[in-house]
Each structure stands twice: as C-alpha cells, then as structure tokens.
Short mmCIF file of C-alpha atoms in Angstrom, two decimals:
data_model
loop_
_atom_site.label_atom_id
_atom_site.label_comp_id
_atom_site.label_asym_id
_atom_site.label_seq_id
_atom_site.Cartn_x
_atom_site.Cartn_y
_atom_site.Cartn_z
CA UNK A 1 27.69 13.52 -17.40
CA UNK A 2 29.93 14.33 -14.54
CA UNK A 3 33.47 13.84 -14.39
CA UNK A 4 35.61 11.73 -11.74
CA UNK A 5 39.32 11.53 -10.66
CA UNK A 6 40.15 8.35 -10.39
CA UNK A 7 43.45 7.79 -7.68
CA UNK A 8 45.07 4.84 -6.81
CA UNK A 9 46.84 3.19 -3.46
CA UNK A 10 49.95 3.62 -3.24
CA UNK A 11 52.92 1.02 -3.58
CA UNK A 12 53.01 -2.05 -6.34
CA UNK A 13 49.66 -3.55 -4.84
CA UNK A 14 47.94 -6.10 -7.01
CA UNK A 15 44.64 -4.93 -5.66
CA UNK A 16 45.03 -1.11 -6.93
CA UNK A 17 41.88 -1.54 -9.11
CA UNK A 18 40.15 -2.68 -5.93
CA UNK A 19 41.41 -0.44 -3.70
CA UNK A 20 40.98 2.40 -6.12
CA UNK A 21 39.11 5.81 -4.87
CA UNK A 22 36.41 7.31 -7.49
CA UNK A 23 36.06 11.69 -6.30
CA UNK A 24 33.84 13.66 -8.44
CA UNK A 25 34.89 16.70 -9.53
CA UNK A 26 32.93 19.38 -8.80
CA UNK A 27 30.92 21.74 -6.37
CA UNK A 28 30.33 20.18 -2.82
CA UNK A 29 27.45 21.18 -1.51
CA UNK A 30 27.76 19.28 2.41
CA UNK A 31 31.57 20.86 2.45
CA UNK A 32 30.01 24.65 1.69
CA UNK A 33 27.73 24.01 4.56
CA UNK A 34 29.44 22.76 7.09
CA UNK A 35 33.43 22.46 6.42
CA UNK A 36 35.19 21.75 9.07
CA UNK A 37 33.11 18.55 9.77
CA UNK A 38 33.62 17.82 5.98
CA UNK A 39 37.34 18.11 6.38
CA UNK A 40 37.49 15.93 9.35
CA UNK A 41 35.46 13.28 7.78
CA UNK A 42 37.82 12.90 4.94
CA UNK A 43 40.60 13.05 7.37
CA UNK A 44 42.35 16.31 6.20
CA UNK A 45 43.58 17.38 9.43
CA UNK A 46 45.99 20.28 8.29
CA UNK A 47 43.03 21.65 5.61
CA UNK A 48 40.76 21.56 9.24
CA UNK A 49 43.34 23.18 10.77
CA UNK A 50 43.93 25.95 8.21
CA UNK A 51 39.82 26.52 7.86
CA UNK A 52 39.89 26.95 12.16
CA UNK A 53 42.44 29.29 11.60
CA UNK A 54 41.17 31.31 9.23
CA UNK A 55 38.16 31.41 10.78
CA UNK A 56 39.15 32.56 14.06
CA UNK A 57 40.80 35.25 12.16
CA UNK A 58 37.74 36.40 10.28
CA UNK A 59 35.68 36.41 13.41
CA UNK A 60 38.77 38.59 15.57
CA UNK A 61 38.15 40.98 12.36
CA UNK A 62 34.83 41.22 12.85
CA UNK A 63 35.22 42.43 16.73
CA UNK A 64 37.24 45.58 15.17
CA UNK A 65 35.27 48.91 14.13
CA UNK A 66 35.17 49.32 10.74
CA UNK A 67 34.84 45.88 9.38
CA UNK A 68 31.60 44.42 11.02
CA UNK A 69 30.26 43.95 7.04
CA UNK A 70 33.52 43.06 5.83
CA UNK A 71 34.66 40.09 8.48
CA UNK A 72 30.90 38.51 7.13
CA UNK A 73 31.72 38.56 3.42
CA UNK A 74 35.36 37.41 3.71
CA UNK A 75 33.29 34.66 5.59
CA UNK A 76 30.93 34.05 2.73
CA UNK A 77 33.74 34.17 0.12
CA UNK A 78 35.92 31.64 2.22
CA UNK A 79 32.84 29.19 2.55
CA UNK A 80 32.59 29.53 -1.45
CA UNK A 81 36.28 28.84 -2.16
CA UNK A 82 35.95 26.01 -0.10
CA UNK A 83 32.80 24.38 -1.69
CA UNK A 84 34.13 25.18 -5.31
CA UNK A 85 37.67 23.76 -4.37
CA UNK A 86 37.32 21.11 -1.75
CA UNK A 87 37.57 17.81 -4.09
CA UNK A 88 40.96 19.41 -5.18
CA UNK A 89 42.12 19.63 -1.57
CA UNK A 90 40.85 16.55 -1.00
CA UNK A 91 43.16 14.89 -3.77
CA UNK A 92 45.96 16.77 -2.90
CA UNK A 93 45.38 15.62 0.54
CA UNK A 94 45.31 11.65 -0.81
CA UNK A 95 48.43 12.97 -3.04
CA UNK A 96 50.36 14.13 -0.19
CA UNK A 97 49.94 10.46 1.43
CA UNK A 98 51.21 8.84 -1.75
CA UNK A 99 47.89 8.51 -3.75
CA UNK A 100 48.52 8.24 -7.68
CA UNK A 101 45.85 10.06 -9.70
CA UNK A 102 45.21 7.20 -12.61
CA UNK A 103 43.14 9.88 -14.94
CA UNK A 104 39.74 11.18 -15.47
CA UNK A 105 36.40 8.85 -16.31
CA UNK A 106 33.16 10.19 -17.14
CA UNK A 107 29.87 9.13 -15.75
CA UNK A 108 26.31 9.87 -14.57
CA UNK A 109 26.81 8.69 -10.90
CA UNK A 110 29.98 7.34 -9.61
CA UNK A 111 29.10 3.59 -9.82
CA UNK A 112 28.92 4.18 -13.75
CA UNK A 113 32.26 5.66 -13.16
CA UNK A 114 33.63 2.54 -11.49
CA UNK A 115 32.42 0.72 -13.80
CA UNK A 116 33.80 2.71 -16.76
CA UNK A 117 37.38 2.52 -14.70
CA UNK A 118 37.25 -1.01 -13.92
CA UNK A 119 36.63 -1.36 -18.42
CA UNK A 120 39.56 0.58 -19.17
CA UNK A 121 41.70 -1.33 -16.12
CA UNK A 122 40.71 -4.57 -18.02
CA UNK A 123 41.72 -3.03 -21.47
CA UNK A 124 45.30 -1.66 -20.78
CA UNK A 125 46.38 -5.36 -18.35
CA UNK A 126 45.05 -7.01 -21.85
CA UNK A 127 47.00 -5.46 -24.29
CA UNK A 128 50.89 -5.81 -24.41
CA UNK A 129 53.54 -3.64 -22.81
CA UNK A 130 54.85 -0.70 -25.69
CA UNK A 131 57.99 -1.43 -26.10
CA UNK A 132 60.01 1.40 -24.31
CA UNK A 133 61.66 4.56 -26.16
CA UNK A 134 65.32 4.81 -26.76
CA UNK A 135 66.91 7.40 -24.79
CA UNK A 136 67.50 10.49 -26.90
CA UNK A 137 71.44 11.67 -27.00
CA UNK A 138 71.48 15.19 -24.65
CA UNK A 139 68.04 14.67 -23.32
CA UNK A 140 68.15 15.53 -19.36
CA UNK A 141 66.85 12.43 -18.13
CA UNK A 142 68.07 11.33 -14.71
CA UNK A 143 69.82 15.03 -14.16
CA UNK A 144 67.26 15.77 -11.25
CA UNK A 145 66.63 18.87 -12.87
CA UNK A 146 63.03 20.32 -13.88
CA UNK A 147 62.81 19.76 -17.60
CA UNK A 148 61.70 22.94 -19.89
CA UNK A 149 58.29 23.62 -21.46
CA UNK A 150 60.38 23.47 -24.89
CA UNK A 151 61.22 19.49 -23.33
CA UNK A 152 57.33 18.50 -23.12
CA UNK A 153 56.55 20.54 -26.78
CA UNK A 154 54.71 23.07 -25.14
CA UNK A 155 56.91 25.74 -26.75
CA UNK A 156 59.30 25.29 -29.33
CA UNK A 157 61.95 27.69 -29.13
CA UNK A 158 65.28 27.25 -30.93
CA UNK A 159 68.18 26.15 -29.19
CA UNK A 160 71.42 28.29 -29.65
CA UNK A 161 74.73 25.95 -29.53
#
C-alpha cells in the first residue's frame, strides 16, 4: 500500500472534506521526465522558475572546458532530486498558499485513499469535542517564542532554577 498526504483548503470552510486534495507520496515518474511542464501544471511558478534557472546554469557549465561530463551529471542528479522530491515541493507549494496538511492515509490507489479519509472525517465530526487542557503555570504559551524540544518531550533535560 502506498501512502497519501491528505491537505485541506484553507479558511473555516464547511466543504474542507470536499474540497480536500489526496498527493501520494512518492517517486514521480512524469515530473523526472519532463519537469518544468510538471511544475507548471501544478502551478508552482517559483519551483519552475528555480528548475529554469538552474538549468540554464548547468547548460552555461557545460560550454566551459573542463566540465563537458560534469554539466551532464549535475543534470542527471538534478532531474533525480526532482523526481524523488517533487510531491514535497508540491505540498509546500499548497502550504505556502495556506493549505493545512490533515495527516497521512494509506491506500492502494488514491480513490481507496479518499475513501479511507472521507471514514476517518466521518469518525472524528461523530465523536465529541475533548474537553480542552488546563493551561500549565510557566508554560510559554502565547510568548511568540519557539518552544524547546524539552517542551514537546523530545528531550528531557533538567531545568536549573
């Protein structure tokens, strides 16, 4: 089974579940081939941009003496990264335009997926609200700072004072 990210619209929309995008993570095959069409068809203008750019680069490189074989691999590797990592861009591309990523469901195409979503969606507006935690004395809440690993239990150091 695959796994899919599932992200949802932005703003308090009652239609989230509707509107909601299903992206497999994983290799991409059509973006390794031909990228920058891949790019544009998802609308991810500035990751089209940045893949021109680096092209052009790669190909000025490979004009110079001493790196004809090198300005093809750097090619190669570049058309890799971008197969291997182009669902991430794409969701940080839907992030940057105020796309929540709901979680992770696992399926064997993506309508299973949807389907598996749309169960759990169903679930969670059934059961009842959790009541919500009292706010611990000397916890940084609201401070606008960047809590600690130590805050999320990642490490648990002891505090002097």
């Amino acid at each position: 089974m695959a796994s899919y990210l599932v992200l949802e619209p932005p703003g308090d929309r009652t239609d989230k579940a509707e509107k909601a995008l299903v992206i497999r993570d994983g290799f991409s095959l059509l973006a390794l081939i031909m990228p920058l069409l891949w790019f544009l068809w998802h609308r991810m203008w500035l990751e089209a941009l940045a893949f021109v750019a680096v092209a052009l680069l790669l190909a000025g490189l490979g004009t110079l003496p001493g790196f004809t074989m090198l300005a093809p691999l750097l090619s190669f590797f570049l058309y890799i990264f971008i197969g291997l990592e182009a669902q991430a861009l794409r969701v940080a591309a839907l992030g940057r335009r105020g796309w929540q990523v709901w979680g992770v469901v696992e399926g064997a195409n993506s309508d299973e997926a949807e389907l598996r979503y749309a169960a759990e969606v169903g679930q969670e507006s059934a059961r009842p609200a959790p009541p919500a935690a009292p706010a611990v004395a000397g916890s940084r809440g609201g401070t606008g700072q960047r809590p600690s690993p130590a805050t999320f239990g990642l490490i648990d150091y002891p505090r002097k004072g």
